[in-house]
Amino acid sequence: MRFRSERDSLVEALSVAGRAVTGRGGALPVLSGVRLEVAGEQLHAAGSDLDLSIQATVAVAGSGDGVVVVPARLVTDIVRSLPPGAVNVEAGDDEVGITSGRSHFSVRMLAAAEFPRVPAAAGDTALADAVTLDAAELADALRQVVRAASSDDARPILTGVLMAAEERGLRLVATDSYRLAVRDLPGTSVLREGQNVLVPSKALSELQRLLSGAEKVTLRLGEHDASFEVGDVRLTTRLIVGDFPNYRQLIPSSYPNRLVVGKAQLLEAVRRVKLLVRDATTPVRMALGPDTLGLTVVSAEVGQASEEVDARYEGAEMTVAFNPGYLIEGAEAISGDEIVLDTQDALRPAVIRGTDGDDYLYLLMPVRVS
């Protein structure tokens, strides 16, 4: 196998495919590599961790088709370090040569036969036809929802994002049991009515990166996997098997108390008082009253911080406490300049929304304080 490519194009392909490469290489060394396949005038670079695969395609000047697997991080760093211009790559018996100008590297190959099968574009048995979505709209939805998924592999169901067919369109849902994010995409039909799939949040985080600057994304859903095509890149992930929690029962139909506050002002104030937080269990207390929102953090080891923010409030005066990190993430996810915080009391879930629509909500469990 031999090919020539522009350095920047090759670095981009290697970097994108390398996003799927993880630390599992210790148990299966080939998973620390990226698979390079030359077919005619195209190079297909693929990385995989068995659950997630990313393949990037780039035009090259090929001179002999073939497949090799090389250490992902090392080869990416080598190519990135080369001067701008053409890079020549040639496979030998057990090494790959990388040459540019006066620079030459020889890198030992990994066992290509042991590399996982690169999924086909159509996935497995289709649940629905391929659909094309607006990349910016999907990226915004993922930005709002993925943050609420759990990162604890001990609870795999909660590490996924539910994609469900609703009457209005597609719904995305994620929860880590402390907060819940729900985003509707009206008019978007991906699944048949009543169907849902659970997509790993890690895969959707990588998809967010790929969607930056893109116009369209093509989604194909199968019984066991989902694939997303963005330009010359295809991301394929295994679906999570299991029943997602009944999130609907957590969302009350009405709230007696409503706070409306500027998004920027709230975020700035919470970030300031959060400077005294030294323990993940230390909450920020929110005193809800007419015309003013009072924020307080009390740390036995450090001290106390408080700040007042102008706000509009209707309801019973109360103090409710939240994890400040989760509160910040919920506020950041809201579009628009103002945030609505709906509460029932200091012990039941509160809901954060924007004032410019009802397509997104962020439910947050309060922290019990004495």
PDB file of C-alpha atoms in Angstrom, residues 19-245:
ATOM      1  CA  ARG A  19     -11.402  10.145  18.560  1.00  0.00           C
ATOM      2  CA  ALA A  20     -12.844   6.616  18.733  1.00  0.00           C
ATOM      3  CA  VAL A  21      -9.581   5.132  20.006  1.00  0.00           C
ATOM      4  CA  THR A  22      -9.570   4.555  23.781  1.00  0.00           C
ATOM      5  CA  GLY A  23      -7.472   2.966  26.466  1.00  0.00           C
ATOM      6  CA  ARG A  24      -8.686  -0.544  25.728  1.00  0.00           C
ATOM      7  CA  GLY A  25      -5.510  -1.060  23.769  1.00  0.00           C
ATOM      8  CA  GLY A  26      -3.911  -2.703  26.807  1.00  0.00           C
ATOM      9  CA  ALA A  27      -6.245  -5.688  26.577  1.00  0.00           C
ATOM     10  CA  LEU A  28      -6.436  -5.646  22.772  1.00  0.00           C
ATOM     11  CA  PRO A  29      -3.426  -3.775  21.362  1.00  0.00           C
ATOM     12  CA  VAL A  30      -4.954  -3.252  17.915  1.00  0.00           C
ATOM     13  CA  LEU A  31      -7.602  -0.958  19.473  1.00  0.00           C
ATOM     14  CA  SER A  32      -4.875   1.605  20.106  1.00  0.00           C
ATOM     15  CA  GLY A  33      -4.449   1.886  16.362  1.00  0.00           C
ATOM     16  CA  VAL A  34      -6.156   3.515  13.429  1.00  0.00           C
ATOM     17  CA  ARG A  35      -6.958   1.450  10.355  1.00  0.00           C
ATOM     18  CA  LEU A  36      -5.817   2.934   7.040  1.00  0.00           C
ATOM     19  CA  GLU A  37      -7.323   1.509   3.870  1.00  0.00           C
ATOM     20  CA  VAL A  38      -6.473   2.793   0.411  1.00  0.00           C
ATOM     21  CA  ALA A  39      -9.030   2.065  -2.302  1.00  0.00           C
ATOM     22  CA  GLY A  40      -8.244   3.791  -5.573  1.00  0.00           C
ATOM     23  CA  GLU A  41      -7.864   7.499  -4.912  1.00  0.00           C
ATOM     24  CA  GLN A  42      -9.422   7.428  -1.446  1.00  0.00           C
ATOM     25  CA  LEU A  43      -8.039   6.810   2.014  1.00  0.00           C
ATOM     26  CA  HIS A  44     -10.414   5.516   4.685  1.00  0.00           C
ATOM     27  CA  ALA A  45      -9.105   6.082   8.222  1.00  0.00           C
ATOM     28  CA  ALA A  46     -11.035   4.285  10.971  1.00  0.00           C
ATOM     29  CA  GLY A  47     -10.791   4.060  14.740  1.00  0.00           C
ATOM     30  CA  SER A  48     -12.839   1.874  17.081  1.00  0.00           C
ATOM     31  CA  ASP A  49     -13.258   0.940  20.732  1.00  0.00           C
ATOM     32  CA  LEU A  50     -15.678  -1.918  19.863  1.00  0.00           C
ATOM     33  CA  ASP A  51     -18.722   0.183  20.832  1.00  0.00           C
ATOM     34  CA  LEU A  52     -17.924   3.325  18.845  1.00  0.00           C
ATOM     35  CA  SER A  53     -16.384   3.566  15.369  1.00  0.00           C
ATOM     36  CA  ILE A  54     -15.457   6.680  13.406  1.00  0.00           C
ATOM     37  CA  GLN A  55     -14.367   6.559   9.791  1.00  0.00           C
ATOM     38  CA  ALA A  56     -13.052   9.547   7.832  1.00  0.00           C
ATOM     39  CA  THR A  57     -12.495   9.537   4.077  1.00  0.00           C
ATOM     40  CA  VAL A  58     -10.008  11.776   2.302  1.00  0.00           C
ATOM     41  CA  ALA A  59      -8.827  12.007  -1.322  1.00  0.00           C
ATOM     42  CA  VAL A  60      -5.247  10.873  -1.902  1.00  0.00           C
ATOM     43  CA  ALA A  61      -2.958   9.964  -4.746  1.00  0.00           C
ATOM     44  CA  GLY A  62      -3.022   6.189  -4.375  1.00  0.00           C
ATOM     45  CA  SER A  63      -0.523   3.760  -5.777  1.00  0.00           C
ATOM     46  CA  GLY A  64      -1.630   0.304  -4.720  1.00  0.00           C
ATOM     47  CA  ASP A  65      -4.639  -0.570  -2.601  1.00  0.00           C
ATOM     48  CA  GLY A  66      -4.170  -2.106   0.815  1.00  0.00           C
ATOM     49  CA  VAL A  67      -4.919  -2.054   4.539  1.00  0.00           C
ATOM     50  CA  VAL A  68      -2.663  -1.368   7.527  1.00  0.00           C
ATOM     51  CA  VAL A  69      -3.187  -0.528  11.185  1.00  0.00           C
ATOM     52  CA  VAL A  70      -0.799   1.917  12.832  1.00  0.00           C
ATOM     53  CA  PRO A  71      -0.556   3.403  16.340  1.00  0.00           C
ATOM     54  CA  ALA A  72      -3.145   6.195  16.290  1.00  0.00           C
ATOM     55  CA  ARG A  73      -1.593   8.786  18.581  1.00  0.00           C
ATOM     56  CA  LEU A  74       1.995   8.288  17.420  1.00  0.00           C
ATOM     57  CA  VAL A  75       1.255   8.493  13.697  1.00  0.00           C
ATOM     58  CA  THR A  76      -1.053  11.499  14.154  1.00  0.00           C
ATOM     59  CA  ASP A  77       1.664  13.318  16.110  1.00  0.00           C
ATOM     60  CA  ILE A  78       4.269  12.449  13.480  1.00  0.00           C
ATOM     61  CA  VAL A  79       2.191  13.731  10.569  1.00  0.00           C
ATOM     62  CA  ARG A  80       1.190  16.870  12.477  1.00  0.00           C
ATOM     63  CA  SER A  81       4.864  17.646  13.140  1.00  0.00           C
ATOM     64  CA  LEU A  82       5.834  17.515   9.477  1.00  0.00           C
ATOM     65  CA  PRO A  83       6.224  20.684   7.387  1.00  0.00           C
ATOM     66  CA  PRO A  84       3.286  21.770   5.203  1.00  0.00           C
ATOM     67  CA  GLY A  85       3.043  19.980   1.884  1.00  0.00           C
ATOM     68  CA  ALA A  86       2.840  16.449   0.583  1.00  0.00           C
ATOM     69  CA  VAL A  87       3.264  13.409   2.863  1.00  0.00           C
ATOM     70  CA  ASN A  88       4.151  10.012   1.419  1.00  0.00           C
ATOM     71  CA  VAL A  89       3.063   6.853   3.242  1.00  0.00           C
ATOM     72  CA  GLU A  90       4.236   3.404   2.191  1.00  0.00           C
ATOM     73  CA  ALA A  91       3.669   0.038   3.875  1.00  0.00           C
ATOM     74  CA  GLY A  92       6.428  -2.527   4.080  1.00  0.00           C
ATOM     75  CA  ASP A  93       6.371  -6.026   5.562  1.00  0.00           C
ATOM     76  CA  ASP A  94       5.964  -4.967   9.182  1.00  0.00           C
ATOM     77  CA  GLU A  95       6.562  -1.202   9.161  1.00  0.00           C
ATOM     78  CA  VAL A  96       4.974   1.870   7.606  1.00  0.00           C
ATOM     79  CA  GLY A  97       7.228   4.566   6.207  1.00  0.00           C
ATOM     80  CA  ILE A  98       6.167   8.219   6.527  1.00  0.00           C
ATOM     81  CA  THR A  99       8.159  10.718   4.487  1.00  0.00           C
ATOM     82  CA  SER A 100       7.966  14.452   3.891  1.00  0.00           C
ATOM     83  CA  GLY A 101      10.858  16.532   2.601  1.00  0.00           C
ATOM     84  CA  ARG A 102      13.955  15.469   4.547  1.00  0.00           C
ATOM     85  CA  SER A 103      11.935  13.807   7.332  1.00  0.00           C
ATOM     86  CA  HIS A 104      11.468  10.052   7.366  1.00  0.00           C
ATOM     87  CA  PHE A 105       9.834   7.844   9.984  1.00  0.00           C
ATOM     88  CA  SER A 106       9.351   4.084  10.172  1.00  0.00           C
ATOM     89  CA  VAL A 107       6.574   2.898  12.468  1.00  0.00           C
ATOM     90  CA  ARG A 108       5.807  -0.704  13.308  1.00  0.00           C
ATOM     91  CA  MET A 109       2.346  -1.861  12.246  1.00  0.00           C
ATOM     92  CA  LEU A 110      -0.317  -3.513  14.381  1.00  0.00           C
ATOM     93  CA  ALA A 111      -2.144  -6.704  13.372  1.00  0.00           C
ATOM     94  CA  ALA A 112      -4.702  -5.574  10.792  1.00  0.00           C
ATOM     95  CA  ALA A 113      -6.532  -8.930  10.917  1.00  0.00           C
ATOM     96  CA  GLU A 114      -7.426  -8.297  14.570  1.00  0.00           C
ATOM     97  CA  PHE A 115      -8.994  -4.896  13.953  1.00  0.00           C
ATOM     98  CA  PRO A 116     -12.786  -4.848  14.485  1.00  0.00           C
ATOM     99  CA  ARG A 117     -14.976  -4.928  11.420  1.00  0.00           C
ATOM    100  CA  VAL A 118     -15.681  -1.414  10.203  1.00  0.00           C
ATOM    101  CA  PRO A 119     -19.503  -1.099  10.123  1.00  0.00           C
ATOM    102  CA  ALA A 120     -21.190  -0.603   6.778  1.00  0.00           C
ATOM    103  CA  ALA A 121     -22.941   2.704   6.173  1.00  0.00           C
ATOM    104  CA  ALA A 122     -26.461   1.255   6.309  1.00  0.00           C
ATOM    105  CA  GLY A 123     -26.046  -0.331   9.726  1.00  0.00           C
ATOM    106  CA  ASP A 124     -27.893  -3.551  10.500  1.00  0.00           C
ATOM    107  CA  THR A 125     -31.618  -4.274  10.148  1.00  0.00           C
ATOM    108  CA  ALA A 126     -33.193  -0.862   9.665  1.00  0.00           C
ATOM    109  CA  LEU A 127     -35.795   0.476  12.072  1.00  0.00           C
ATOM    110  CA  ALA A 128     -36.503   3.373   9.711  1.00  0.00           C
ATOM    111  CA  ASP A 129     -35.290   4.850   6.455  1.00  0.00           C
ATOM    112  CA  ALA A 130     -32.254   7.106   6.474  1.00  0.00           C
ATOM    113  CA  VAL A 131     -33.202  10.681   7.307  1.00  0.00           C
ATOM    114  CA  THR A 132     -31.345  13.940   6.794  1.00  0.00           C
ATOM    115  CA  LEU A 133     -31.416  16.434   9.670  1.00  0.00           C
ATOM    116  CA  ASP A 134     -30.326  20.028  10.033  1.00  0.00           C
ATOM    117  CA  ALA A 135     -26.881  19.813  11.636  1.00  0.00           C
ATOM    118  CA  ALA A 136     -27.125  23.059  13.597  1.00  0.00           C
ATOM    119  CA  GLU A 137     -30.495  22.141  15.114  1.00  0.00           C
ATOM    120  CA  LEU A 138     -29.325  18.672  16.117  1.00  0.00           C
ATOM    121  CA  ALA A 139     -26.075  20.073  17.532  1.00  0.00           C
ATOM    122  CA  ASP A 140     -28.038  22.526  19.676  1.00  0.00           C
ATOM    123  CA  ALA A 141     -30.311  19.741  20.935  1.00  0.00           C
ATOM    124  CA  LEU A 142     -27.324  17.569  21.821  1.00  0.00           C
ATOM    125  CA  ARG A 143     -25.672  20.514  23.600  1.00  0.00           C
ATOM    126  CA  GLN A 144     -28.738  20.836  25.797  1.00  0.00           C
ATOM    127  CA  VAL A 145     -29.382  17.164  26.505  1.00  0.00           C
ATOM    128  CA  VAL A 146     -26.096  15.209  26.584  1.00  0.00           C
ATOM    129  CA  ARG A 147     -24.883  17.140  29.653  1.00  0.00           C
ATOM    130  CA  ALA A 148     -27.546  15.454  31.795  1.00  0.00           C
ATOM    131  CA  ALA A 149     -26.465  11.880  30.972  1.00  0.00           C
ATOM    132  CA  SER A 150     -24.516   9.908  33.549  1.00  0.00           C
ATOM    133  CA  SER A 151     -20.830   9.083  33.117  1.00  0.00           C
ATOM    134  CA  ASP A 152     -21.019   6.145  35.541  1.00  0.00           C
ATOM    135  CA  ASP A 153     -20.583   2.918  33.583  1.00  0.00           C
ATOM    136  CA  ALA A 154     -22.006   1.000  36.551  1.00  0.00           C
ATOM    137  CA  ARG A 155     -25.421   2.294  35.441  1.00  0.00           C
ATOM    138  CA  PRO A 156     -25.211   1.874  31.660  1.00  0.00           C
ATOM    139  CA  ILE A 157     -28.851   2.786  30.974  1.00  0.00           C
ATOM    140  CA  LEU A 158     -28.273   6.275  32.403  1.00  0.00           C
ATOM    141  CA  THR A 159     -25.210   6.821  30.195  1.00  0.00           C
ATOM    142  CA  GLY A 160     -27.479   6.895  27.150  1.00  0.00           C
ATOM    143  CA  VAL A 161     -29.687   9.474  25.503  1.00  0.00           C
ATOM    144  CA  LEU A 162     -33.199   8.321  24.698  1.00  0.00           C
ATOM    145  CA  MET A 163     -34.367   9.102  21.165  1.00  0.00           C
ATOM    146  CA  ALA A 164     -38.125   8.650  21.065  1.00  0.00           C
ATOM    147  CA  ALA A 165     -40.827   9.189  18.451  1.00  0.00           C
ATOM    148  CA  GLU A 166     -43.447  11.581  19.805  1.00  0.00           C
ATOM    149  CA  GLU A 167     -46.595  12.952  18.220  1.00  0.00           C
ATOM    150  CA  ARG A 168     -44.873  16.295  17.538  1.00  0.00           C
ATOM    151  CA  GLY A 169     -41.622  14.792  16.284  1.00  0.00           C
ATOM    152  CA  LEU A 170     -38.365  13.513  17.789  1.00  0.00           C
ATOM    153  CA  ARG A 171     -37.641  13.779  21.527  1.00  0.00           C
ATOM    154  CA  LEU A 172     -34.205  13.520  23.179  1.00  0.00           C
ATOM    155  CA  VAL A 173     -34.022  12.686  26.898  1.00  0.00           C
ATOM    156  CA  ALA A 174     -31.130  12.162  29.319  1.00  0.00           C
ATOM    157  CA  THR A 175     -30.862  11.805  33.084  1.00  0.00           C
ATOM    158  CA  ASP A 176     -28.271  10.868  35.698  1.00  0.00           C
ATOM    159  CA  SER A 177     -30.977  10.638  38.421  1.00  0.00           C
ATOM    160  CA  TYR A 178     -30.020  14.084  39.788  1.00  0.00           C
ATOM    161  CA  ARG A 179     -31.190  16.091  36.786  1.00  0.00           C
ATOM    162  CA  LEU A 180     -33.180  15.462  33.630  1.00  0.00           C
ATOM    163  CA  ALA A 181     -32.984  17.158  30.224  1.00  0.00           C
ATOM    164  CA  VAL A 182     -35.722  16.908  27.587  1.00  0.00           C
ATOM    165  CA  ARG A 183     -35.547  18.470  24.122  1.00  0.00           C
ATOM    166  CA  ASP A 184     -38.177  18.199  21.392  1.00  0.00           C
ATOM    167  CA  LEU A 185     -37.443  18.555  17.692  1.00  0.00           C
ATOM    168  CA  PRO A 186     -40.905  19.265  16.243  1.00  0.00           C
ATOM    169  CA  GLY A 187     -41.535  17.985  12.759  1.00  0.00           C
ATOM    170  CA  THR A 188     -38.512  15.651  12.803  1.00  0.00           C
ATOM    171  CA  SER A 189     -39.415  12.045  11.976  1.00  0.00           C
ATOM    172  CA  VAL A 190     -36.663   9.521  12.611  1.00  0.00           C
ATOM    173  CA  LEU A 191     -38.469   6.567  14.167  1.00  0.00           C
ATOM    174  CA  ARG A 192     -41.879   5.102  13.649  1.00  0.00           C
ATOM    175  CA  GLU A 193     -44.543   6.171  16.121  1.00  0.00           C
ATOM    176  CA  GLY A 194     -44.020   4.654  19.547  1.00  0.00           C
ATOM    177  CA  GLN A 195     -40.452   3.508  18.862  1.00  0.00           C
ATOM    178  CA  ASN A 196     -37.378   4.588  20.795  1.00  0.00           C
ATOM    179  CA  VAL A 197     -33.668   3.803  20.952  1.00  0.00           C
ATOM    180  CA  LEU A 198     -30.981   4.490  23.539  1.00  0.00           C
ATOM    181  CA  VAL A 199     -27.804   6.026  22.081  1.00  0.00           C
ATOM    182  CA  PRO A 200     -24.598   6.230  24.185  1.00  0.00           C
ATOM    183  CA  SER A 201     -23.936   9.802  25.288  1.00  0.00           C
ATOM    184  CA  LYS A 202     -20.227   9.358  24.564  1.00  0.00           C
ATOM    185  CA  ALA A 203     -21.023   8.789  20.890  1.00  0.00           C
ATOM    186  CA  LEU A 204     -23.291  11.828  20.795  1.00  0.00           C
ATOM    187  CA  SER A 205     -20.581  13.958  22.408  1.00  0.00           C
ATOM    188  CA  GLU A 206     -18.276  12.999  19.560  1.00  0.00           C
ATOM    189  CA  LEU A 207     -21.055  13.705  17.091  1.00  0.00           C
ATOM    190  CA  GLN A 208     -21.342  17.228  18.493  1.00  0.00           C
ATOM    191  CA  ARG A 209     -17.735  17.848  17.468  1.00  0.00           C
ATOM    192  CA  LEU A 210     -18.389  16.607  13.948  1.00  0.00           C
ATOM    193  CA  LEU A 211     -21.490  18.779  13.535  1.00  0.00           C
ATOM    194  CA  SER A 212     -19.590  22.003  14.092  1.00  0.00           C
ATOM    195  CA  GLY A 213     -19.811  23.985  10.866  1.00  0.00           C
ATOM    196  CA  ALA A 214     -21.768  21.261   9.034  1.00  0.00           C
ATOM    197  CA  GLU A 215     -25.088  21.867   7.286  1.00  0.00           C
ATOM    198  CA  LYS A 216     -26.634  18.394   7.216  1.00  0.00           C
ATOM    199  CA  VAL A 217     -26.295  15.052   8.974  1.00  0.00           C
ATOM    200  CA  THR A 218     -27.698  11.745   7.748  1.00  0.00           C
ATOM    201  CA  LEU A 219     -28.986   9.381  10.427  1.00  0.00           C
ATOM    202  CA  ARG A 220     -29.569   5.668  10.008  1.00  0.00           C
ATOM    203  CA  LEU A 221     -31.006   3.635  12.881  1.00  0.00           C
ATOM    204  CA  GLY A 222     -30.778  -0.141  13.102  1.00  0.00           C
ATOM    205  CA  GLU A 223     -31.868  -2.659  15.713  1.00  0.00           C
ATOM    206  CA  HIS A 224     -28.392  -2.767  17.206  1.00  0.00           C
ATOM    207  CA  ASP A 225     -26.566   0.329  16.003  1.00  0.00           C
ATOM    208  CA  ALA A 226     -26.939   3.897  14.815  1.00  0.00           C
ATOM    209  CA  SER A 227     -24.815   5.686  12.243  1.00  0.00           C
ATOM    210  CA  PHE A 228     -24.406   9.388  11.558  1.00  0.00           C
ATOM    211  CA  GLU A 229     -22.822  10.680   8.360  1.00  0.00           C
ATOM    212  CA  VAL A 230     -21.426  14.212   8.336  1.00  0.00           C
ATOM    213  CA  GLY A 231     -19.648  15.066   5.110  1.00  0.00           C
ATOM    214  CA  ASP A 232     -16.876  12.506   4.609  1.00  0.00           C
ATOM    215  CA  VAL A 233     -17.087  11.195   8.175  1.00  0.00           C
ATOM    216  CA  ARG A 234     -19.251   8.344   9.435  1.00  0.00           C
ATOM    217  CA  LEU A 235     -19.769   7.690  13.159  1.00  0.00           C
ATOM    218  CA  THR A 236     -21.329   4.367  14.146  1.00  0.00           C
ATOM    219  CA  THR A 237     -22.246   3.335  17.664  1.00  0.00           C
ATOM    220  CA  ARG A 238     -23.845   0.351  19.311  1.00  0.00           C
ATOM    221  CA  LEU A 239     -27.189   1.068  20.929  1.00  0.00           C
ATOM    222  CA  ILE A 240     -27.705   0.463  24.646  1.00  0.00           C
ATOM    223  CA  VAL A 241     -30.082  -2.373  25.482  1.00  0.00           C
ATOM    224  CA  GLY A 242     -32.497  -1.824  28.370  1.00  0.00           C
ATOM    225  CA  ASP A 243     -35.475   0.146  29.587  1.00  0.00           C
ATOM    226  CA  PHE A 244     -35.010   3.873  30.140  1.00  0.00           C
ATOM    227  CA  PRO A 245     -36.551   5.221  33.379  1.00  0.00           C
TER     228      PRO A 245
END
